[in-house]
Short mmCIF file of C-alpha atoms in Angstrom, two decimals:
data_model
loop_
_atom_site.label_atom_id
_atom_site.label_comp_id
_atom_site.label_asym_id
_atom_site.label_seq_id
_atom_site.Cartn_x
_atom_site.Cartn_y
_atom_site.Cartn_z
CA MET I 1 16.40 36.81 -20.67
CA THR I 2 16.26 33.02 -20.79
CA ASP I 3 14.06 31.33 -23.37
CA PRO I 4 11.07 29.66 -21.61
CA LEU I 5 10.30 27.37 -24.56
CA PRO I 6 12.73 24.55 -23.70
CA ASN I 7 11.22 24.30 -20.23
CA VAL I 8 7.71 24.30 -21.72
CA HIS I 9 8.70 21.54 -24.13
CA VAL I 10 10.04 19.44 -21.26
CA ARG I 11 6.75 19.80 -19.40
CA ALA I 12 4.81 18.83 -22.54
CA GLU I 13 6.99 15.74 -22.93
CA ILE I 14 6.29 14.76 -19.33
CA LEU I 15 2.55 15.04 -19.97
CA THR I 16 2.72 12.86 -23.08
CA GLN I 17 4.66 10.22 -21.15
CA ALA I 18 1.88 10.19 -18.54
CA LEU I 19 -0.81 9.48 -21.16
CA PRO I 20 -0.51 5.65 -21.28
CA HIS I 21 -0.58 5.52 -17.49
CA MET I 22 -3.73 7.68 -17.40
CA GLN I 23 -5.35 5.38 -19.96
CA ARG I 24 -4.45 2.33 -17.86
CA TYR I 25 -6.25 3.75 -14.82
CA ASP I 26 -9.17 5.45 -16.60
CA GLN I 27 -12.36 4.90 -14.54
CA GLU I 28 -10.46 2.54 -12.22
CA ILE I 29 -10.71 2.73 -8.43
CA VAL I 30 -7.50 3.51 -6.55
CA VAL I 31 -7.54 3.33 -2.74
CA ILE I 32 -4.93 5.51 -1.04
CA LYS I 33 -4.13 5.10 2.64
CA TYR I 34 -2.72 8.34 4.02
CA GLY I 35 -0.73 7.64 7.19
CA GLY I 36 -0.76 9.65 10.38
CA HIS I 37 3.02 10.17 10.23
CA ALA I 38 2.88 11.23 6.56
CA MET I 39 0.38 13.97 7.50
CA GLY I 40 2.84 15.89 9.65
CA ASP I 41 4.29 18.14 6.92
CA PRO I 42 1.95 20.93 5.68
CA ALA I 43 3.73 21.13 2.30
CA ALA I 44 3.40 17.37 1.83
CA ALA I 45 -0.28 17.60 2.78
CA GLU I 46 -0.83 20.22 0.08
CA ASP I 47 0.99 18.03 -2.46
CA PHE I 48 -1.17 15.08 -1.44
CA ALA I 49 -4.40 17.04 -1.90
CA GLU I 50 -3.24 18.27 -5.32
CA ASP I 51 -2.45 14.69 -6.32
CA ILE I 52 -5.89 13.43 -5.27
CA VAL I 53 -7.70 16.17 -7.22
CA LEU I 54 -5.54 15.56 -10.30
CA LEU I 55 -6.27 11.83 -10.13
CA GLU I 56 -10.01 12.48 -10.05
CA GLN I 57 -9.80 15.04 -12.87
CA SER I 58 -7.80 12.51 -14.93
CA GLY I 59 -10.58 9.94 -14.85
CA LEU I 60 -9.55 7.84 -11.85
CA LYS I 61 -11.78 7.18 -8.86
CA PRO I 62 -9.65 7.85 -5.78
CA VAL I 63 -10.77 6.66 -2.35
CA VAL I 64 -8.80 8.04 0.61
CA VAL I 65 -8.45 6.18 3.93
CA HIS I 66 -6.52 8.04 6.62
CA GLY I 67 -4.88 7.19 9.90
CA GLY I 68 -4.02 9.46 12.80
CA GLY I 69 -2.06 7.64 15.50
CA PRO I 70 0.25 10.56 16.42
CA GLN I 71 -2.69 12.97 16.56
CA ILE I 72 -4.67 10.60 18.79
CA GLY I 73 -1.68 10.28 21.13
CA ARG I 74 -1.36 14.05 21.43
CA MET I 75 -5.07 14.52 22.15
CA LEU I 76 -5.08 11.78 24.80
CA ALA I 77 -2.13 13.52 26.48
CA ARG I 78 -3.92 16.89 26.39
CA LEU I 79 -7.00 15.34 28.02
CA GLY I 80 -4.93 13.57 30.64
CA ILE I 81 -5.99 10.10 29.53
CA GLU I 82 -3.18 7.64 30.12
CA SER I 83 -2.66 4.89 27.57
CA GLU I 84 -1.96 1.30 28.50
CA PHE I 85 0.18 -0.72 26.14
CA LYS I 86 0.44 -4.48 25.83
CA GLY I 87 3.19 -5.81 23.63
CA GLY I 88 3.63 -2.35 22.12
CA LEU I 89 -0.07 -2.12 21.21
CA ARG I 90 -2.38 0.52 22.68
CA VAL I 91 -5.31 -0.83 24.70
CA THR I 92 -8.49 1.02 23.68
CA ASP I 93 -11.06 1.41 26.45
CA GLU I 94 -14.35 3.38 26.36
CA ALA I 95 -12.69 6.71 27.16
CA THR I 96 -9.95 6.18 24.59
CA VAL I 97 -12.29 5.15 21.77
CA GLU I 98 -14.29 8.35 22.27
CA VAL I 99 -11.13 10.35 21.66
CA VAL I 100 -10.19 8.13 18.72
CA GLU I 101 -13.54 8.76 17.07
CA MET I 102 -13.38 12.49 17.78
CA VAL I 103 -9.91 12.83 16.25
CA LEU I 104 -10.27 10.43 13.32
CA ALA I 105 -13.87 10.96 12.21
CA GLY I 106 -13.84 14.60 13.32
CA SER I 107 -10.82 16.86 13.09
CA ILE I 108 -8.52 14.84 10.80
CA ASN I 109 -11.25 13.69 8.45
CA LYS I 110 -12.61 17.19 7.88
CA GLN I 111 -9.11 18.63 7.61
CA ILE I 112 -8.35 16.34 4.67
CA VAL I 113 -11.71 17.14 3.08
CA GLY I 114 -10.78 20.81 3.43
CA TRP I 115 -7.35 20.31 1.85
CA ILE I 116 -8.95 18.64 -1.17
CA ALA I 117 -11.60 21.38 -1.43
CA ALA I 118 -8.86 24.04 -1.35
CA GLU I 119 -7.35 22.44 -4.46
CA GLY I 120 -10.68 22.46 -6.31
CA GLY I 121 -11.85 18.93 -5.54
CA ARG I 122 -15.16 17.72 -4.12
CA ALA I 123 -14.68 15.34 -1.21
CA ILE I 124 -17.00 13.89 1.40
CA GLY I 125 -15.85 12.73 4.83
CA LEU I 126 -17.20 9.42 6.14
CA CYS I 127 -16.31 6.69 8.61
CA GLY I 128 -17.07 3.00 8.71
CA LYS I 129 -20.25 3.64 10.69
CA ASP I 130 -21.90 5.66 7.91
CA GLY I 131 -24.42 3.57 6.03
CA ASN I 132 -23.15 0.51 7.91
CA MET I 133 -20.22 0.63 5.51
CA VAL I 134 -17.85 -1.44 7.64
CA ARG I 135 -18.76 -3.86 10.40
CA ALA I 136 -15.90 -4.67 12.74
CA LYS I 137 -15.12 -7.48 15.13
CA ARG I 138 -12.82 -7.49 18.12
CA ALA I 139 -9.22 -7.93 17.01
CA LEU I 140 -7.30 -10.85 18.47
CA ARG I 141 -3.60 -10.32 19.04
CA THR I 142 -0.91 -12.42 20.63
CA ILE I 143 2.42 -11.46 22.15
CA ARG I 144 5.37 -13.60 23.18
CA ASP I 145 5.87 -13.72 26.93
CA PRO I 146 9.63 -13.23 27.56
CA GLU I 147 9.62 -15.34 30.70
CA SER I 148 7.80 -18.42 29.40
CA ASN I 149 8.68 -17.82 25.71
CA THR I 150 5.10 -18.72 24.77
CA GLU I 151 2.48 -16.90 22.71
CA GLN I 152 -0.23 -15.33 24.87
CA GLU I 153 -3.46 -13.73 23.70
CA VAL I 154 -3.90 -10.10 24.78
CA ASP I 155 -7.12 -8.15 25.22
CA LEU I 156 -6.79 -4.78 23.46
CA GLY I 157 -10.31 -3.69 24.29
CA LEU I 158 -12.13 -1.83 21.54
CA VAL I 159 -9.56 -2.47 18.83
CA GLY I 160 -11.30 -4.02 15.85
CA GLU I 161 -10.69 -5.44 12.42
CA PRO I 162 -13.07 -5.38 9.44
CA GLU I 163 -15.51 -8.25 9.30
CA HIS I 164 -17.74 -7.07 6.43
CA VAL I 165 -17.75 -4.15 3.97
CA GLU I 166 -21.01 -2.93 2.41
CA ARG I 167 -19.91 -1.10 -0.74
CA GLY I 168 -23.27 0.49 -1.60
CA VAL I 169 -22.49 3.83 0.04
CA LEU I 170 -19.10 4.05 -1.66
CA ASP I 171 -20.59 3.14 -5.05
CA ALA I 172 -23.13 5.96 -4.67
CA VAL I 173 -20.46 8.46 -3.65
CA LEU I 174 -18.18 7.52 -6.55
CA LYS I 175 -21.10 7.64 -9.02
CA ALA I 176 -21.73 11.22 -7.86
CA GLU I 177 -18.08 11.99 -8.75
CA LEU I 178 -17.20 12.76 -5.15
CA ILE I 179 -13.97 11.73 -3.45
CA PRO I 180 -14.66 9.64 -0.32
CA VAL I 181 -12.36 10.33 2.62
CA LEU I 182 -12.75 7.53 5.16
CA ALA I 183 -11.90 7.38 8.87
CA PRO I 184 -11.17 3.85 10.21
CA VAL I 185 -13.84 3.77 12.90
CA ALA I 186 -16.63 1.16 12.72
CA TYR I 187 -19.50 -0.44 14.61
CA GLY I 188 -19.39 -4.03 15.77
CA ALA I 189 -22.29 -6.48 15.79
CA ASP I 190 -22.39 -5.81 19.55
CA GLY I 191 -23.17 -2.11 18.88
CA LYS I 192 -19.82 -0.93 20.22
CA THR I 193 -17.47 1.46 18.44
CA TYR I 194 -14.15 -0.03 17.34
CA ASN I 195 -10.86 1.61 16.43
CA VAL I 196 -9.56 -0.15 13.30
CA ASN I 197 -5.99 -0.02 12.06
CA ALA I 198 -5.97 2.27 9.01
CA ASP I 199 -3.88 -0.09 6.87
CA THR I 200 -6.24 -2.98 7.61
CA PHE I 201 -9.27 -0.77 6.97
CA ALA I 202 -7.84 0.38 3.63
CA GLY I 203 -7.10 -3.20 2.61
CA ALA I 204 -10.69 -4.25 3.35
CA ILE I 205 -12.09 -1.28 1.41
CA ALA I 206 -9.80 -1.94 -1.56
CA GLY I 207 -10.71 -5.62 -1.57
CA ALA I 208 -14.45 -4.95 -1.45
CA LEU I 209 -14.19 -2.42 -4.30
CA ARG I 210 -11.87 -4.66 -6.36
CA ALA I 211 -9.58 -1.65 -6.68
CA LYS I 212 -6.97 -1.44 -9.42
CA ARG I 213 -4.38 -0.28 -6.90
CA LEU I 214 -4.00 0.13 -3.15
CA LEU I 215 -1.34 2.65 -2.14
CA LEU I 216 -0.12 2.64 1.47
CA LEU I 217 1.49 6.04 2.07
CA THR I 218 3.68 5.96 5.14
CA ASP I 219 6.92 7.50 6.44
CA VAL I 220 9.33 4.86 5.07
CA PRO I 221 10.47 4.31 1.44
CA GLY I 222 8.89 0.86 1.21
CA VAL I 223 10.01 -2.68 2.04
CA LEU I 224 13.75 -2.82 2.71
CA ASP I 225 16.17 -5.73 2.46
CA LYS I 226 18.56 -6.65 5.28
CA ASP I 227 21.05 -4.03 4.01
CA LYS I 228 18.31 -1.35 4.24
CA ASN I 229 18.02 -1.05 0.47
CA LEU I 230 14.58 -0.58 -1.13
CA ILE I 231 13.05 -3.68 -2.71
CA PRO I 232 11.20 -2.35 -5.79
CA GLU I 233 8.92 -5.33 -6.41
CA LEU I 234 7.72 -8.43 -4.57
CA SER I 235 5.32 -11.32 -5.14
CA ILE I 236 3.08 -12.73 -2.43
CA GLU I 237 5.44 -15.69 -2.18
CA ASP I 238 8.41 -13.32 -1.77
CA CYS I 239 6.61 -11.48 1.01
CA ARG I 240 5.91 -14.64 2.98
CA ARG I 241 9.50 -15.78 2.58
CA LEU I 242 10.90 -12.42 3.78
CA ILE I 243 8.62 -12.45 6.81
CA ALA I 244 9.72 -15.99 7.65
CA ASP I 245 13.46 -15.22 7.36
CA GLY I 246 13.22 -12.02 9.41
CA THR I 247 13.86 -9.50 6.61
CA ILE I 248 10.38 -8.02 7.05
CA THR I 249 9.93 -7.25 10.74
CA ALA I 250 8.03 -5.17 13.30
CA GLY I 251 5.44 -2.74 11.95
CA MET I 252 6.11 -3.68 8.33
CA ILE I 253 4.68 -7.17 8.90
CA PRO I 254 1.02 -6.09 9.32
CA LYS I 255 1.38 -3.71 6.34
CA VAL I 256 2.61 -6.52 4.10
CA GLU I 257 -0.06 -8.89 5.45
CA THR I 258 -2.65 -6.25 4.49
CA CYS I 259 -1.15 -6.16 1.00
CA ILE I 260 -1.45 -9.94 0.69
CA TYR I 261 -5.05 -9.87 1.92
CA ALA I 262 -6.05 -7.11 -0.53
CA ILE I 263 -4.49 -8.92 -3.50
CA GLU I 264 -6.20 -12.18 -2.54
CA GLN I 265 -9.51 -10.24 -2.48
CA GLY I 266 -9.04 -9.06 -6.06
CA VAL I 267 -6.86 -5.94 -5.92
CA GLU I 268 -4.45 -6.01 -8.86
CA ALA I 269 -1.42 -4.73 -6.94
CA VAL I 270 -0.44 -2.82 -3.81
CA VAL I 271 2.34 -0.28 -3.31
CA ILE I 272 4.00 0.73 -0.03
CA LEU I 273 5.63 4.14 -0.49
CA ASN I 274 6.86 7.21 1.36
CA GLY I 275 4.08 9.77 1.63
CA LYS I 276 6.58 12.49 2.53
CA VAL I 277 8.06 12.43 -0.99
CA ALA I 278 6.62 15.29 -3.04
CA HIS I 279 3.77 14.06 -5.27
CA ALA I 280 4.57 10.43 -4.46
CA THR I 281 1.12 9.32 -5.63
CA LEU I 282 1.56 10.86 -9.09
CA LEU I 283 5.07 9.46 -9.41
CA GLU I 284 3.77 5.98 -8.69
CA LEU I 285 0.68 6.05 -10.92
CA PHE I 286 1.58 8.37 -13.81
CA THR I 287 5.29 7.77 -14.45
CA ASP I 288 7.61 4.88 -15.25
CA PHE I 289 9.45 5.47 -11.97
CA GLY I 290 7.98 3.58 -9.05
CA ALA I 291 7.96 5.41 -5.75
CA GLY I 292 8.07 2.43 -3.40
CA THR I 293 7.64 -1.35 -3.24
CA LEU I 294 5.12 -2.87 -5.64
CA ILE I 295 3.49 -6.10 -4.41
CA ARG I 296 1.52 -8.29 -6.81
CA ARG I 297 0.26 -11.86 -6.89
CA THR I 298 3.17 -13.37 -8.87
#
């Protein structure tokens, strides 16, 4: 029979190494954006829920913002609603936004609340509409016309971006020691419902709460250099330079721009990391080993 004590001692050592990290984040707000692609693996979803409950039990105040693009696409297909795309971006009309709200604020939101409850946590599912938490405005996007090689503004319909965050509801939820799970759907001043990009939504929430950290969990390791190697740490100046020289491209650009916005609003640092890595959140916050790309002011 093997002696279990060495293994127990290793686990104890790991816990003691986590202590200074726990003290650093004690009573601090950490906003975690859980991406639609990162939600695809049931085992990873269970790990994520365990991480969130452990964070809360360790004295942190986690706030979860989730996406759901793949799930929305599947539901639209099931309902026979065809999607129109402009410049690779989905146009959101009245019929589409109803499905978006149903999937994001309904099935996905309550599924995540259920995962957290199954691990012993107390979560509450909300969206930007609740308590007028987030007011959105119509998002303006431009695409480059290949024929004229000029930038043209495109109308994406009911796609929005945060205009104002009222933190009162979140403060009350956190004071009650509940874990808010937020769907990125919001009202506009015009009374219409807007579908908001989850990264952008999370950045606005983190900025309004002056969060200690914003974690963007996605399906890539982080920001990569031109040789596809992970860049462990960047400043805001580095980010702007890498966007300008074409190192940061495509879908990573809006993620990094969200990071810059959140930091400029008072968030200490932002991390882009792979949500499919087991216990990625704990690795990032409670160990000396970063799990992605850390972005800070300088």
